[in-house]
Coordinates of C-alpha atoms and ligand atoms in Angstrom, one line a residue:
X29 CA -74.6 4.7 26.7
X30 CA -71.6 2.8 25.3
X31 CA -72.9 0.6 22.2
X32 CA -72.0 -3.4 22.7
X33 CA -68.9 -3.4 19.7
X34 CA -67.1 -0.7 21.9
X35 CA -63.3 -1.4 21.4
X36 CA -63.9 -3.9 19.0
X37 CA -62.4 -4.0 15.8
X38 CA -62.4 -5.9 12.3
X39 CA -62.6 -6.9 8.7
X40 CA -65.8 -6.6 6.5
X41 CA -65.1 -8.0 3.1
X42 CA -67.8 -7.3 0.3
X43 CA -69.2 -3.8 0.3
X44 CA -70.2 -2.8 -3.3
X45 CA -72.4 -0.2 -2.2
X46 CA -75.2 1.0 0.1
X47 CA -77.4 -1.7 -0.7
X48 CA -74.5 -4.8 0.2
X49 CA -75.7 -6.7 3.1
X50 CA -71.9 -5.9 3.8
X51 CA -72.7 -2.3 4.4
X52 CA -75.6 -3.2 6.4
X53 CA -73.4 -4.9 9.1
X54 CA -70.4 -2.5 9.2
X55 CA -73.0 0.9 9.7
X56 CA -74.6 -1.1 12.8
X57 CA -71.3 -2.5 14.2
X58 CA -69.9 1.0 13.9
X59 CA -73.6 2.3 15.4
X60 CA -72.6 0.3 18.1
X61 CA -68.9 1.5 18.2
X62 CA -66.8 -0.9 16.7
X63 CA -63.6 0.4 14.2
X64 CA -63.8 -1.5 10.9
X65 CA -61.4 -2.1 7.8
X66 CA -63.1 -2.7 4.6
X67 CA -61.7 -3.7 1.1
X68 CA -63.0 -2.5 -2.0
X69 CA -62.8 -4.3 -5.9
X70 CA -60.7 -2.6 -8.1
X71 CA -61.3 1.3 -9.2
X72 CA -65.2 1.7 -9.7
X73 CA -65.8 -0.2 -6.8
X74 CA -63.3 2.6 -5.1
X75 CA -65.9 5.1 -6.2
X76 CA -68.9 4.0 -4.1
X77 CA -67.0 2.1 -1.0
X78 CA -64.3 4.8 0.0
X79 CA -67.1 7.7 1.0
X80 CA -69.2 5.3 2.6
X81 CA -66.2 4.4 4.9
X82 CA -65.1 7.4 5.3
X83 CA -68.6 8.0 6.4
X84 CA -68.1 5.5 9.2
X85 CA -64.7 6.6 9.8
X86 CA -63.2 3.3 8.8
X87 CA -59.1 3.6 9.4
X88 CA -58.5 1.3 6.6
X89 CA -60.8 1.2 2.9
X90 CA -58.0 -1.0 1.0
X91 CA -58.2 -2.5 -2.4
X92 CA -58.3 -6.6 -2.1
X93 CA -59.1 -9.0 -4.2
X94 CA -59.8 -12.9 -2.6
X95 CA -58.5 -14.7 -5.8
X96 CA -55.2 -12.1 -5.3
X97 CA -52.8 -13.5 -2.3
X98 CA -50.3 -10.2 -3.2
X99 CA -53.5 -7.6 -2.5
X100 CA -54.6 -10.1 0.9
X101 CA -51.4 -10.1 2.0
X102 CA -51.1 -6.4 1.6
X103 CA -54.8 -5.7 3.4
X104 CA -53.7 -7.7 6.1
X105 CA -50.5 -6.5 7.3
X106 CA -52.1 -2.8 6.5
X107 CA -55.2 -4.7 9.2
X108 CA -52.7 -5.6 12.0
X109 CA -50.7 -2.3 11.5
X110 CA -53.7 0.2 11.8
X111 CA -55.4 -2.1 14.6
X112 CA -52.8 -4.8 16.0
X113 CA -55.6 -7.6 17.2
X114 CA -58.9 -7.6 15.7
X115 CA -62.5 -9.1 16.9
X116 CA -64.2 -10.2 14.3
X117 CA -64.1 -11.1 10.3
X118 CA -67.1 -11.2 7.9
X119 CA -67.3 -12.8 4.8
X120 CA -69.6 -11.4 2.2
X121 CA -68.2 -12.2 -1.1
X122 CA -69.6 -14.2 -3.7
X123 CA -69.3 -14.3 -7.9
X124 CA -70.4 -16.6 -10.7
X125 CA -70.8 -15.8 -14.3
X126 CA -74.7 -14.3 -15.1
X127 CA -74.8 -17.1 -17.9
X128 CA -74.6 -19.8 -15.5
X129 CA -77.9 -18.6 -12.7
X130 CA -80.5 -19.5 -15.6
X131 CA -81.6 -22.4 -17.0
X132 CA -80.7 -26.0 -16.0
X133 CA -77.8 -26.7 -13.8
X134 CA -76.5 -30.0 -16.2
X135 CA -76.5 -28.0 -19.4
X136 CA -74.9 -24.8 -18.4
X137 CA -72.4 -25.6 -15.9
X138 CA -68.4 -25.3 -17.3
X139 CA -65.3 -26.5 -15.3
X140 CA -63.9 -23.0 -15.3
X141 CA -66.8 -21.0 -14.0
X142 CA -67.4 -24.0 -11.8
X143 CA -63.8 -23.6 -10.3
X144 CA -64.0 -19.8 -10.2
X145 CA -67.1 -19.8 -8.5
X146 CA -66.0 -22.3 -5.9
X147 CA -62.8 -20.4 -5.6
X148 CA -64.4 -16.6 -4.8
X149 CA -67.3 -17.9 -3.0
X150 CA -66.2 -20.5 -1.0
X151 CA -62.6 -20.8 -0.9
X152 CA -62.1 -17.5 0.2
X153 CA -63.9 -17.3 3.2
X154 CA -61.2 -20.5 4.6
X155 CA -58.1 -18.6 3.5
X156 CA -59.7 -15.3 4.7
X157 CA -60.7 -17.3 8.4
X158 CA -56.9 -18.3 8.3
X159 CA -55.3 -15.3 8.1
X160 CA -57.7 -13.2 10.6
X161 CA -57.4 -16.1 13.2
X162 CA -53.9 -15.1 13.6
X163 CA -54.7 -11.7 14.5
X164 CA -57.8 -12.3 16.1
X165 CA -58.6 -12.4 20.0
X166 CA -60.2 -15.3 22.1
X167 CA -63.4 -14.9 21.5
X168 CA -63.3 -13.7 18.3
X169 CA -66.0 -14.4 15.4
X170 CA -65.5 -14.9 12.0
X171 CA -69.7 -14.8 9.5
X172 CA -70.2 -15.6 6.7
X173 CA -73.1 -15.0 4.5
X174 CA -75.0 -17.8 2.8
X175 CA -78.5 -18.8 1.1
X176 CA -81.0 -21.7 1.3
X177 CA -79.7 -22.7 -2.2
X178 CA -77.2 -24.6 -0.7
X179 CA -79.7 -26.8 1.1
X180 CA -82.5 -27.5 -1.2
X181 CA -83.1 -27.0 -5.5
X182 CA -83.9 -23.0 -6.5
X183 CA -84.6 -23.0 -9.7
X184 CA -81.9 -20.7 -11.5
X185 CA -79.2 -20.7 -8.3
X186 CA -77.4 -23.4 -10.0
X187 CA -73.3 -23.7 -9.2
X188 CA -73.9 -21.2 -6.5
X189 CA -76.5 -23.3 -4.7
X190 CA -73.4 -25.7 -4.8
X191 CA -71.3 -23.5 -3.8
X192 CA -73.5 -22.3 -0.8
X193 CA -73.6 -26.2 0.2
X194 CA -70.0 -26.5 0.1
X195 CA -69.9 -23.0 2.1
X196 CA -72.2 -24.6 4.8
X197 CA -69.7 -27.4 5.7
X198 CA -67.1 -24.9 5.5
X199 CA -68.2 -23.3 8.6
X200 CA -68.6 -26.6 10.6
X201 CA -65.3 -27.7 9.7
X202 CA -63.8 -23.9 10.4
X203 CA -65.4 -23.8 13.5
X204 CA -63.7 -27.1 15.0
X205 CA -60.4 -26.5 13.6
X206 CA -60.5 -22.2 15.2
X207 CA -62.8 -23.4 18.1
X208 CA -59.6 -24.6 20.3
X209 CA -58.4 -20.7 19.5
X210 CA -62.0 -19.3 21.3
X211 CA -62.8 -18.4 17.5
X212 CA -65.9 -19.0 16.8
X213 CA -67.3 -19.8 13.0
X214 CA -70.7 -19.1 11.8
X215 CA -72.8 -18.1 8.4
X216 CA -76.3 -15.8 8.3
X217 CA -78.8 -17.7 5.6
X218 CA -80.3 -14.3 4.5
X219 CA -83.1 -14.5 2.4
X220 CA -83.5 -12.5 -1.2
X221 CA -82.6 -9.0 -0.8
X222 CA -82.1 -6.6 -3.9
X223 CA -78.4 -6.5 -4.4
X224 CA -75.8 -6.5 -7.1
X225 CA -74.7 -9.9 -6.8
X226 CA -78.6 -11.1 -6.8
X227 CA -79.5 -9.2 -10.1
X228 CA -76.7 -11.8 -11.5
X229 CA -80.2 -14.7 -10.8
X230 CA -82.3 -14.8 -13.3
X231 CA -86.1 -14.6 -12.4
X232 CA -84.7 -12.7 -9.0
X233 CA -88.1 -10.4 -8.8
X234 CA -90.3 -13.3 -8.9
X235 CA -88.5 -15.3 -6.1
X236 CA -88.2 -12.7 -4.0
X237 CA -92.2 -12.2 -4.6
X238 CA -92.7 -16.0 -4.0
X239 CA -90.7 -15.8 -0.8
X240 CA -92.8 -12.7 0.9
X241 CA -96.0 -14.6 0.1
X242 CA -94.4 -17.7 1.8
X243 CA -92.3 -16.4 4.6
X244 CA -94.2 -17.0 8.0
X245 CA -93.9 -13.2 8.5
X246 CA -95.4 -12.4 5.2
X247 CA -92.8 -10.0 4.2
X248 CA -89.2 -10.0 2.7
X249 CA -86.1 -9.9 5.1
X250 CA -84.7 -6.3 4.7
X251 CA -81.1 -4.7 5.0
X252 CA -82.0 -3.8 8.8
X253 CA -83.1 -7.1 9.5
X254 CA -79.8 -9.5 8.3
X255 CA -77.3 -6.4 10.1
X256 CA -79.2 -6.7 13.4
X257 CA -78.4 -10.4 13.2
X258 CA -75.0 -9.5 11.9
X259 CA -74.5 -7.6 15.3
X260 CA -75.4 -10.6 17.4
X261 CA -73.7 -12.8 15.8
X262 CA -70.4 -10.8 15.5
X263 CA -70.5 -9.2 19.2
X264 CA -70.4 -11.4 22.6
X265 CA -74.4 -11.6 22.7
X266 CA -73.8 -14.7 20.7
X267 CA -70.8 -16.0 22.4
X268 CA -71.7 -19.6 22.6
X269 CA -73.1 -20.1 19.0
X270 CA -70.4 -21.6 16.5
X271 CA -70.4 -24.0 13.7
X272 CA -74.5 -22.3 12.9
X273 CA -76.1 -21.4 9.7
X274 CA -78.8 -19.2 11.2
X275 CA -81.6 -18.3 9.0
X276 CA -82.6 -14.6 8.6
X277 CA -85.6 -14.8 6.3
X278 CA -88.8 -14.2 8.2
X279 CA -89.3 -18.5 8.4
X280 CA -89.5 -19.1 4.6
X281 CA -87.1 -22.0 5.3
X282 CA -89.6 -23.5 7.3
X283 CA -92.4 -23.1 5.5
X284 CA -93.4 -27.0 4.1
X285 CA -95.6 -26.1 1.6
X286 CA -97.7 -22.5 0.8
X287 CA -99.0 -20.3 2.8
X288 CA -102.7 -20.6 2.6
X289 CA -103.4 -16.8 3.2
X290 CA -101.3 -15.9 -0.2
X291 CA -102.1 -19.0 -1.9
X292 CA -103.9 -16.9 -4.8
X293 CA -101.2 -14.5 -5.1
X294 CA -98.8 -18.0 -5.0
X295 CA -100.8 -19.4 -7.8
X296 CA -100.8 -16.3 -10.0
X297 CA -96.8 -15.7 -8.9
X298 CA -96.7 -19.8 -10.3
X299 CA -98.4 -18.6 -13.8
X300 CA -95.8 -16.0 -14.7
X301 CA -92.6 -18.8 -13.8
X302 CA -94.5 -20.7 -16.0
X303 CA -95.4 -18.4 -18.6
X304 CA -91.5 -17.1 -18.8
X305 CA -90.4 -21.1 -18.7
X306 CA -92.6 -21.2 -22.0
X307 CA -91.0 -18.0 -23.4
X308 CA -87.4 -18.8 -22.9
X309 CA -86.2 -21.5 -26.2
Ligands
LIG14 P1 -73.1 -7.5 -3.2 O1 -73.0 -7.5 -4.6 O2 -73.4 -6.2 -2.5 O3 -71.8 -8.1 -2.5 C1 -71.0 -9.1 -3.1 C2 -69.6 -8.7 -2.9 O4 -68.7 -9.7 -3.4 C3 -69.2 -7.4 -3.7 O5 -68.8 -6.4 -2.8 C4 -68.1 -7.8 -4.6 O6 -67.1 -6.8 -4.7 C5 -67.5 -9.0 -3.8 N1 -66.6 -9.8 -4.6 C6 -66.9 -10.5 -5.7 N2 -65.8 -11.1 -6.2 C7 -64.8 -10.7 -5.3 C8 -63.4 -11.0 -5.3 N3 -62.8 -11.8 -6.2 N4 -62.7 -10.5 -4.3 C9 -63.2 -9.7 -3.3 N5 -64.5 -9.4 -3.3 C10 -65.3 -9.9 -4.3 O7 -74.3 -8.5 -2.8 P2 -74.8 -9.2 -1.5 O8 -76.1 -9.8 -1.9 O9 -74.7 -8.2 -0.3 O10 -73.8 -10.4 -1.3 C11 -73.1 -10.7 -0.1 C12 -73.2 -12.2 0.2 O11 -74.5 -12.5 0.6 C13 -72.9 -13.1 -0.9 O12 -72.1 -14.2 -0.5 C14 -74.2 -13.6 -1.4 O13 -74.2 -14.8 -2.0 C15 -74.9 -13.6 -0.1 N6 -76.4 -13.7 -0.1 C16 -77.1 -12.8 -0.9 C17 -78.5 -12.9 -0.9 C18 -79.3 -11.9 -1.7 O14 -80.5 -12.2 -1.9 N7 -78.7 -10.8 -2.1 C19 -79.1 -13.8 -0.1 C20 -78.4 -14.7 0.7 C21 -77.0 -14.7 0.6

């Protein structure tokens, strides 16, 4: 049976390895027969990304680099060379110094890591919408991935809770200015999954505990859960959603208060944010 991303083809920026939500998406779109180009961050990164594309057969694993307009313009013309028209774009990219995801947002924010934060993780996914709307089909669909941070306090997420706020309006304002194209503009909020840009947040484990106790499913989102919803949102099953931050995270967002069946395991999860508030100066 033909899979639903046959003839379809694309970008997938962010793969740092097997565990990237990035990866996640690209293995099911290709699953489901799509051809994808992927970039890769500098030399070690090379390491881990090129076999897993070559796994997938991926007909372009380039080195980019969103704060680098030489390396973009490079992976894009290499883009519309291997494939001529693509289908769809995702945006997994995000980077703020360790120092900065701990402690209180007014004291350990600078102007430069503010900017360069801003810059990778939110800037990036406009320029990167730009250039792949001019190669992109009608009906093309351009994700990005983003976190409840941006919408209400988590303790620790700091400038890139801002940032994810300022990514949120991005895609509303994206999706007007591409909709007139048939491109349509759209971010997964994925809850906490082990990656390396989450062991950047401090108290990471703990969250992610808090959240399974919370979530209305009792569990965690995992890596299969965020690329199934990567499918539909990149393929024609979602073909009249744009300008949506969909929320893959078993209904933690919804969740008003605790809930009661975990509200022991809530209140000892409270103790130890407390007892490592106490033990940090
Ligand atoms: P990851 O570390 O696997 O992916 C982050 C990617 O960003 C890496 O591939 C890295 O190379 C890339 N990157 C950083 N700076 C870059 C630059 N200057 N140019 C090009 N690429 C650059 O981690 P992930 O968790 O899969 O992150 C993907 C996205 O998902 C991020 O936007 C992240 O904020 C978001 N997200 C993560 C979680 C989570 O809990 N892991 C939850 C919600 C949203």
């Amino acid at each position: 049976m033909a899979g639903i991303m046959e003839g379809k083809k694309g970008i997938i920026f962010g793969v740092a390895n097997d565990h990237s939500m990035a990866w996640g998406i690209a293995k099911i779109l290709h699953d489901q027969g799509a051809e994808v180009a992927l970039n890769y961050m500098g030399d070690i990164m090379e390491k881990r990304v090129r076999p897993l594309g070559e796994s997938i057969n991926a007909p372009v694993i380039m080195p980019a680099n969103v704060q680098d307009d030489a390396s973009l313009d490079a992976f894009f013309a290499e883009v519309e060379k291997k494939f001529g028209k693509i289908d769809f774009l995702l945006h997994a990219v995000a980077f703020s110094n360790k120092e900065e995801l701990s402690g209180l947002y007014v004291e350990t924010t600078t102007r430069e890591n503010f900017k360069n934060t801003m810059d990778i993780s939110v800037y990036s996914f406009c320029d990167l919408c730009r250039r792949a709307s001019k190669i992109m089909n009608e009906g093309g669909s351009c994700l990005t991935l983003t976190y409840l941070g941006g919408e209400y306090y988590i303790p620790n997420y700091n400038v890139m809770g801002v940032a994810k706020a300022a990514l949120d309006a991005s895609v509303r304002y994206l999706a007007s200015d591409l909709g007139n194209k048939g491109i349509r503009v759209n971010a997964i909020s994925a809850g906490p999954i082990k990656t390396l840009a989450a062991s950047g947040i401090d108290d990471f484990t703990l969250m992610q505990k808090w959240n399974a106790y919370n979530a209305f499913l009792g569990r965690n989102m995992s890596l299969e859960d965020v690329s199934k919803t990567g499918l539909y949102m990149l393929s024609d099953l979602s073909s009249g959603v744009t300008g949506e931050v969909l929320h893959c995270d078993c209904g933690y967002h919804a969740q008003g208060m605790v809930n009661l069946e975990h509200i022991r395991e809530s209140g000892e999860l409270l103790t130890q944010f407390a007892d490592r508030l106490e033990n940090k100066d």
